[in-house]
Coordinates of C-alpha atoms in Angstrom, one line a residue:
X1 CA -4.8 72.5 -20.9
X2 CA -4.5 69.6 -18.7
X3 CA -1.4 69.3 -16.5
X4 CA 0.2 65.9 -16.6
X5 CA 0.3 64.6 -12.6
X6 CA 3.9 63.1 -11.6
X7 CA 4.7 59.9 -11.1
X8 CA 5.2 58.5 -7.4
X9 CA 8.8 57.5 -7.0
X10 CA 7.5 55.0 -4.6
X11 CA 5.8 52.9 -6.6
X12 CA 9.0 50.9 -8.5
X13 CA 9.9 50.9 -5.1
X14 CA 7.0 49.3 -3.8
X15 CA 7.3 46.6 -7.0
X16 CA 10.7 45.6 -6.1
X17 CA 10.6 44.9 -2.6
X18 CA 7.1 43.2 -3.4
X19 CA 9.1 41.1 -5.7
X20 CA 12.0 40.3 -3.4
X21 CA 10.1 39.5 -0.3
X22 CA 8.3 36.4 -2.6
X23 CA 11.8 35.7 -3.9
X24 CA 12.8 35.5 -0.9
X25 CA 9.6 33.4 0.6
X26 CA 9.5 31.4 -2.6
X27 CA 13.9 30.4 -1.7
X28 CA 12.6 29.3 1.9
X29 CA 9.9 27.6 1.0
X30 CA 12.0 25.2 -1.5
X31 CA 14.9 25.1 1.3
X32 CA 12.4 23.5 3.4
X33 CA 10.9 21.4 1.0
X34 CA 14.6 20.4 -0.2
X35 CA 15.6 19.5 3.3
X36 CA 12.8 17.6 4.6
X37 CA 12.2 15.8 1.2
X38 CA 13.9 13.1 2.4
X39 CA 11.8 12.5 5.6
X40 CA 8.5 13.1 3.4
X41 CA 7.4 9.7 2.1
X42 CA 7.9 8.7 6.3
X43 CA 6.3 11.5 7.6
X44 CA 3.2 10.8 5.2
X45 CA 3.2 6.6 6.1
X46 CA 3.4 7.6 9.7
X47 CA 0.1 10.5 9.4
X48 CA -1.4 7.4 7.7
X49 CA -1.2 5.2 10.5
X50 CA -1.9 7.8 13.1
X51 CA -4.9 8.4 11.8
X52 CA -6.1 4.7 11.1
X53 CA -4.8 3.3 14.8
X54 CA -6.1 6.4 16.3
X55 CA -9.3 5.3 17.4
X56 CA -7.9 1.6 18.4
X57 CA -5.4 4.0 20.5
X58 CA -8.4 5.8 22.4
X59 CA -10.1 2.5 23.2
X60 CA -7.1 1.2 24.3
X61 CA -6.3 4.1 26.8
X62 CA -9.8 3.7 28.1
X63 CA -9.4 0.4 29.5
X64 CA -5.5 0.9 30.5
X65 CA -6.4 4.4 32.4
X66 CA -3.1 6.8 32.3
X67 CA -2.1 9.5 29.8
X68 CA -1.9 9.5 25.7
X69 CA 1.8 7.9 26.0
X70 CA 1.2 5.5 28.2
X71 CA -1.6 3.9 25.7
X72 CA 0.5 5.2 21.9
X73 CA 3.5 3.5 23.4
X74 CA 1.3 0.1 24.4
X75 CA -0.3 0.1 21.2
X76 CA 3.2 0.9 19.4
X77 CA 5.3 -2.7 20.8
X78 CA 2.0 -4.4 20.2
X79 CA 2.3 -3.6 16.3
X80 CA 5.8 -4.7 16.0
X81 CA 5.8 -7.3 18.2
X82 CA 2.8 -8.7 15.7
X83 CA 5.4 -7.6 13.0
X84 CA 8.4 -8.6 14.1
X85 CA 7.8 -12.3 15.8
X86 CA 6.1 -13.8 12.5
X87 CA 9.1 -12.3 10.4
X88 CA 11.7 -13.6 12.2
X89 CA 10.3 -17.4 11.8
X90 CA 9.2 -16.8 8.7
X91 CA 12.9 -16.2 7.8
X92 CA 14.2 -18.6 10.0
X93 CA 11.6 -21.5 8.3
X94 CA 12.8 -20.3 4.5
X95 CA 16.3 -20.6 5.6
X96 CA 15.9 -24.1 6.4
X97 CA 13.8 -24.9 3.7
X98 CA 16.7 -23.5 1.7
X99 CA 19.4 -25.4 3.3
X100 CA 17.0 -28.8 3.0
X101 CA 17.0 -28.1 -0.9
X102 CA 20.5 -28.0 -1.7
X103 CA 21.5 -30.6 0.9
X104 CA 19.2 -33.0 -1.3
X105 CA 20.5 -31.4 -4.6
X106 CA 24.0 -32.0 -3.6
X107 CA 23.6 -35.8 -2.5
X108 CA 21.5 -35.9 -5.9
X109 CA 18.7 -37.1 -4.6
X110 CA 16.2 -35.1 -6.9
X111 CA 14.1 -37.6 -8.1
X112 CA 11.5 -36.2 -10.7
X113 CA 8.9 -39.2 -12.3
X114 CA 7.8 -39.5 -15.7
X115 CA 4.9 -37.2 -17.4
X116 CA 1.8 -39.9 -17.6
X117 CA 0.7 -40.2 -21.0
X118 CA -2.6 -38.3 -20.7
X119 CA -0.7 -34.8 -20.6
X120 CA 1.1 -35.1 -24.5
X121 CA -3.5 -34.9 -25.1
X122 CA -3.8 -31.7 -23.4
X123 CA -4.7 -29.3 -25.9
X124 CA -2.1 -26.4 -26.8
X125 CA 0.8 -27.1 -24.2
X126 CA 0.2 -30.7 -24.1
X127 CA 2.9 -31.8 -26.3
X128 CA 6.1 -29.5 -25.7
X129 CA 4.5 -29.7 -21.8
X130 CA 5.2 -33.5 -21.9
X131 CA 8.6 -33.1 -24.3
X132 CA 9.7 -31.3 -21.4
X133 CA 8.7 -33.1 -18.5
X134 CA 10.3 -36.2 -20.0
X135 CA 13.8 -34.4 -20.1
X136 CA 14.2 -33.6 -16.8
X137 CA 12.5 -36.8 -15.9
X138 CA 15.5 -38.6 -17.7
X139 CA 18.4 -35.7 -17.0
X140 CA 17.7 -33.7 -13.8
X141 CA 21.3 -32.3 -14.3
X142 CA 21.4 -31.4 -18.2
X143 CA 18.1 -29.8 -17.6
X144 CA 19.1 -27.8 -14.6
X145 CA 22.6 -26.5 -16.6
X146 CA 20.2 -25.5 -19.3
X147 CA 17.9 -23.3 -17.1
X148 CA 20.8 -22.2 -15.4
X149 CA 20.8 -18.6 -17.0
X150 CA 17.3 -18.1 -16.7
X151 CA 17.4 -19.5 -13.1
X152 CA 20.0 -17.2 -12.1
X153 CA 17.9 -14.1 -13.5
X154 CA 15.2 -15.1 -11.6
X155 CA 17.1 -15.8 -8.4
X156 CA 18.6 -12.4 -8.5
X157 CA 15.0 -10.5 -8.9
X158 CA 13.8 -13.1 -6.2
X159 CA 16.8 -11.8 -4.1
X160 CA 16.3 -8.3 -5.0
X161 CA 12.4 -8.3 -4.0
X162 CA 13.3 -9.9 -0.5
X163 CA 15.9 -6.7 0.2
X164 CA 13.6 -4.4 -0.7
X165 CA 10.3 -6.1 1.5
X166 CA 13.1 -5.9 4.6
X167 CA 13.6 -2.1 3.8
X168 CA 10.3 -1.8 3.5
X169 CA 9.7 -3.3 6.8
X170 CA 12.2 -1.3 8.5
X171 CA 10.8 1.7 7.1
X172 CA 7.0 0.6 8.5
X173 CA 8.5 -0.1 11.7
X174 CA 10.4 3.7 12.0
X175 CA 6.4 4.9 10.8
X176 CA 5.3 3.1 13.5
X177 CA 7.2 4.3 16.4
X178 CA 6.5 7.9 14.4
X179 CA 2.8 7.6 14.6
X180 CA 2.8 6.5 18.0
X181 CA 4.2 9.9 18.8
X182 CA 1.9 11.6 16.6
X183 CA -1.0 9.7 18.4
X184 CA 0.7 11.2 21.9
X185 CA -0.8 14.6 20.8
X186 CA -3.9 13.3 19.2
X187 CA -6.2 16.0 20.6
X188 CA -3.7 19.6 19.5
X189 CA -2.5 17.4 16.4
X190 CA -6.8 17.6 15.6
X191 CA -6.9 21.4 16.8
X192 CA -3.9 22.2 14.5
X193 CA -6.0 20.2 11.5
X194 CA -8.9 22.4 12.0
X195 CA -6.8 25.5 12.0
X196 CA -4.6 24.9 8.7
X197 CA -8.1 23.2 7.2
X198 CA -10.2 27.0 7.9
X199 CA -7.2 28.7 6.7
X200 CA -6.7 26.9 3.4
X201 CA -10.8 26.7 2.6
X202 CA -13.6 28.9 3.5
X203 CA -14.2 29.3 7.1
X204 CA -17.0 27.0 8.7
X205 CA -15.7 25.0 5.9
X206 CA -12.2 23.1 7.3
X207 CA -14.2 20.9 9.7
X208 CA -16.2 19.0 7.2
X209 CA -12.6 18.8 5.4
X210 CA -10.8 17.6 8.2
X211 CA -13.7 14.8 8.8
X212 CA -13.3 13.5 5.0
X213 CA -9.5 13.8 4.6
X214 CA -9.9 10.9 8.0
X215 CA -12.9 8.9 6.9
X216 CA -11.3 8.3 3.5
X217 CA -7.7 7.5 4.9
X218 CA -9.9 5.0 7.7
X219 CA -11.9 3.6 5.0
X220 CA -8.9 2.9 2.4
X221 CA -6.7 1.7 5.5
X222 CA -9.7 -0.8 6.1
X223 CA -10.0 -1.8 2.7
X224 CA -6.3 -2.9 2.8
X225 CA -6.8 -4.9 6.1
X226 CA -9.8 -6.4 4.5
X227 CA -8.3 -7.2 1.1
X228 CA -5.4 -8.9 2.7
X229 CA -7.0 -11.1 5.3
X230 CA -9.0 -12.7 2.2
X231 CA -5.8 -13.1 0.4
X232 CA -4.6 -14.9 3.2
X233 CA -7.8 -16.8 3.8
X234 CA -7.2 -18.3 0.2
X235 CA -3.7 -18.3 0.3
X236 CA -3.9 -20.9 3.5
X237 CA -6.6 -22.8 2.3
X238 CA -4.6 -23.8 -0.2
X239 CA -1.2 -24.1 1.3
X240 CA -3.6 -26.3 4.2
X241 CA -5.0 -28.7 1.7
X242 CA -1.8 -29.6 0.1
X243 CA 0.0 -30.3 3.6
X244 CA 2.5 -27.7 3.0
X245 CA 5.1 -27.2 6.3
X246 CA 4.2 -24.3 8.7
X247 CA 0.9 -23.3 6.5
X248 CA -0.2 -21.0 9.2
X249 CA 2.9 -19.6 9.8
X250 CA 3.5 -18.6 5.9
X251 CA -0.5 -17.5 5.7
X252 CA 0.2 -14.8 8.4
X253 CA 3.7 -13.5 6.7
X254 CA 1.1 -13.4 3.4
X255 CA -1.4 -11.4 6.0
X256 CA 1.9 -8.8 6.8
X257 CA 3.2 -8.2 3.3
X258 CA -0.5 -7.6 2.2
X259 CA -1.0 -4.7 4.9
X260 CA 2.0 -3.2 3.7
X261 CA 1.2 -3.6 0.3
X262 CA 4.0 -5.8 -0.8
X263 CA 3.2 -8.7 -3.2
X264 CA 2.0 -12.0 -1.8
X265 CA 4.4 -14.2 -5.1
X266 CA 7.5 -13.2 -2.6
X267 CA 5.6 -16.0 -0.3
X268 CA 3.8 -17.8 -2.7
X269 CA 6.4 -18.8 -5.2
X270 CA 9.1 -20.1 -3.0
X271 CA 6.4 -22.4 -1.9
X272 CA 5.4 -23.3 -5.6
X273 CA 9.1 -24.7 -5.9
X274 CA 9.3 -26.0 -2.9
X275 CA 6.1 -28.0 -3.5
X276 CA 7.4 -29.3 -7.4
X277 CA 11.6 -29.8 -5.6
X278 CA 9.5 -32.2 -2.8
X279 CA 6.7 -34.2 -5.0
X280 CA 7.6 -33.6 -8.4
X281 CA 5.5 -32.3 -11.4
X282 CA 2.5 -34.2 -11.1
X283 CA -1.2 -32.9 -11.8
X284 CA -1.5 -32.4 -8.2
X285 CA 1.1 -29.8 -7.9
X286 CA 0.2 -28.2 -11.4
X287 CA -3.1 -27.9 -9.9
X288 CA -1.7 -26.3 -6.4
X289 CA 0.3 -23.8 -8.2
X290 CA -1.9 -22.4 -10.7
X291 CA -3.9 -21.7 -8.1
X292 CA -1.7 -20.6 -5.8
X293 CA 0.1 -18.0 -7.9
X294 CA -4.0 -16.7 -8.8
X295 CA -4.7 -16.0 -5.5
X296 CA -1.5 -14.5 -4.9
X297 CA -2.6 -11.7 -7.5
X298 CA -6.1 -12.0 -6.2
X299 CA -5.8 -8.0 -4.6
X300 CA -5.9 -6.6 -8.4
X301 CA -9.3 -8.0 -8.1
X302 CA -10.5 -7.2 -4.5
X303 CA -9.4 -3.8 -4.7
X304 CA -11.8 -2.1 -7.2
X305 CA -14.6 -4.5 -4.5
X306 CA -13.6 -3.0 -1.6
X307 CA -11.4 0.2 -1.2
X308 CA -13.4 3.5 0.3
X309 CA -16.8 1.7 1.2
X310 CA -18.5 4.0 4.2
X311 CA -17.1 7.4 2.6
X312 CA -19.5 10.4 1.6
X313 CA -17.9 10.3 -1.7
X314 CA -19.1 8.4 -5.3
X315 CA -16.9 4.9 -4.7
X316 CA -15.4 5.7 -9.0
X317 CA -13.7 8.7 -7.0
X318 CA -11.8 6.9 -4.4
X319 CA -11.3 3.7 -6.8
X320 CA -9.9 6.2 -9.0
X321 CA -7.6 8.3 -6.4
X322 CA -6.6 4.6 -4.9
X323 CA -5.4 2.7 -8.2
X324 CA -3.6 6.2 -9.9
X325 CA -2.3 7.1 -6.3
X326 CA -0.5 3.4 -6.1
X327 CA 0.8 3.8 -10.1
X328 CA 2.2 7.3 -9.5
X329 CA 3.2 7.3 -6.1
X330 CA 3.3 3.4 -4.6
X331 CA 1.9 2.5 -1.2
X332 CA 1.7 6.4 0.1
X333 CA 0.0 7.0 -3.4
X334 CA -2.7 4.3 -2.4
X335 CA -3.8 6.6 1.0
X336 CA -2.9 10.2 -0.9
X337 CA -4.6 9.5 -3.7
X338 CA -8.1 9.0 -2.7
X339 CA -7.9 11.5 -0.2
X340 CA -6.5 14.3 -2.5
X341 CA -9.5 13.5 -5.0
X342 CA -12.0 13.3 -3.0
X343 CA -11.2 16.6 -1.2
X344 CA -11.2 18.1 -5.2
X345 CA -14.5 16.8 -5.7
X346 CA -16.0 18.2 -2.2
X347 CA -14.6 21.3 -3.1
X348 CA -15.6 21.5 -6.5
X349 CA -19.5 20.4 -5.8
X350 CA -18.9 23.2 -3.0
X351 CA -18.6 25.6 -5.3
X352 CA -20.7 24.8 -7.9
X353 CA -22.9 25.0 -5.2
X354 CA -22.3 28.6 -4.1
X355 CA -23.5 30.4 -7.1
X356 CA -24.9 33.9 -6.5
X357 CA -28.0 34.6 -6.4
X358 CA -28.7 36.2 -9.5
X359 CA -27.5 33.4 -11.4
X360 CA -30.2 30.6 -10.1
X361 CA -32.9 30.1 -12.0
X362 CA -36.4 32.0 -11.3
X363 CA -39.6 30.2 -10.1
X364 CA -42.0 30.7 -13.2
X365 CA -45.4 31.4 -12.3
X366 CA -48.1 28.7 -12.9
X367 CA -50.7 29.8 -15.1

């Protein structure tokens, strides 16, 4: 008869402090998480810009000689200066443009002229286009106390847009300065990659890793770039050919809020108003804002065109990443996104890759 072997008294004991120790790790890893959740959407902008200004940082510290400092903290006051000295005339111009417009609404000196005739034949929006004209034509003042509501609606969301774009340039600035500092340690900051990238795939593996996670946050922070200077290209044209004050000035504040992903209407639609306050409604000005306020929404279109050209990924896969990235999680989201998928799809072609060796398909003999 079979004796029955004892059970080892260690083993519960081995269970629980298994058990505790992850209790334990899992309570300091969401400790850490809670306390530098805060500091995580800057931390991640600032990686971003390290890594996209990083080679513009090592040709710059070849032709100024001296340490990684010397050049991060050049290449740092260069950035905001750039940022900084269009902002502030940018605000001060709208400011006086402001001040202009009620100074003539006060001395009632808004003068709109009558619809021509043509526009009642326009088809659909003809008719109520021209009863509506003619109104405020006849009555600037009844017309204004009747938009009055609505106005003030959209005054407040105009308002509320502008705080947020000067939070949200404060906050690029701070990434800024951040990623200069990250770009003073360039070469241990790459070591330190390589060494979390071997650890987290397979080894021989966390270089090729490394090398896509920065070619797709280089080609995505290129796209922007690109994607804004042709907003801005056609943005100015525009604001050229209709003679509107300090075009070049307002086409380089259109350049800034594209880079940092803000929308261009916070530029192009106080000119729109501007434009109908100073020469009325006339076709002119119809025409000039229609198109205006198109090629202020003209990135929805160059984005699927040009995000992640030059990376060794399928471009659906970082179109994809880039447009769900920027619904989910905003400007971050439009550099996470396409990085995170395309390191999935590496990974999962890597291991469909790696099947054994009994499972591939034998060479049949010819006959």
């Amino acid at each position: 008869m079979a004796t029955l072997r004892p059970i080892d008294p260690r083993l519960p004991r081995t269970l629980l402090d298994t058990l505790i120790r992850a209790g334990l790790i899992a309570t300091l890893v969401v400790a850490c998480y809670e306390i530098f959740r805060p500091f995580l959407s800057l931390m991640a902008w600032s990686l971003i810009l390290a890594v996209t200004l990083y080679p513009l940082h090592g040709m710059l510290k070849r032709r100024i000689g001296g340490g990684e400092g010397r050049s991060a903290t050049l290449l740092v006051i260069i950035a905001v200066a750039i940022l900084l000295v269009p902002t502030y005339l940018l605000g001060a111009s709208l400011t006086e443009s402001v001040e202009s417009v009620i100074a003539v609404i006060k001395a009632d000196g808004v003068h709109i002229p009558a619809p021509p005739p043509n526009v009642a034949d326009w088809p659909l929006i003809g008719k109520p286009l021209y009863a509506f004209w003619a109104q405020i034509a006849s009555d600037v003042t009844s017309a204004l106390q009747q938009a009055a509501p609505h106005l003030k609606g959209a005054a407040l969301g105009l308002l509320g847009k502008l705080a947020g774009a000067s939070v949200g340039l404060l906050a690029f600035i701070g990434a800024l300065i951040i990623a200069g500092i990250i770009m003073s340690y360039g070469q241990s900051g790459h070591q330190s990659a390589l060494r979390i990238a071997n650890r987290v795939v397979a080894e021989g593996h966390g270089r090729d890793m490394v090398a896509l996670c920065t070619a797709t946050i280089r080609a995505v922070a290129q796209g922007v770039i690109g994607i804004a200077f042709i907003q801005m290209l056609l943005i100015a044209a525009g604001f050229i050919l209709k003679g509107v004050p300090g075009a070049g000035l307002l086409a380089l504040a259109v350049l800034i809020l594209g880079i940092t992903q803000l929308p261009a209407t916070l530029i192009t639609l106080p000119v729109i108003a501007y434009v109908f306050f100073a020469e009325g409604a006339t076709l002119a000005t119809i025409i000039f804002a229609i198109y205006t306020f198109f090629a202020g929404l003209a990135d929805n279109v160059l984005k699927p065109l040009l995000l992640g050209r030059g990376v060794d990924v399928p471009m659906p896969v970082i179109l994809i990443g880039a447009l769900g990235g920027m619904v989910v999680g905003g400007i971050i989201g439009l550099f996470i996104g396409p990085v995170l998928l395309a390191v999935g799809y590496k990974l999962f072609w890597q291991w469909v890759d790696q099947q054994p060796a009994d499972a591939l398909p034998e060479p049949q003999d010819e006959a």
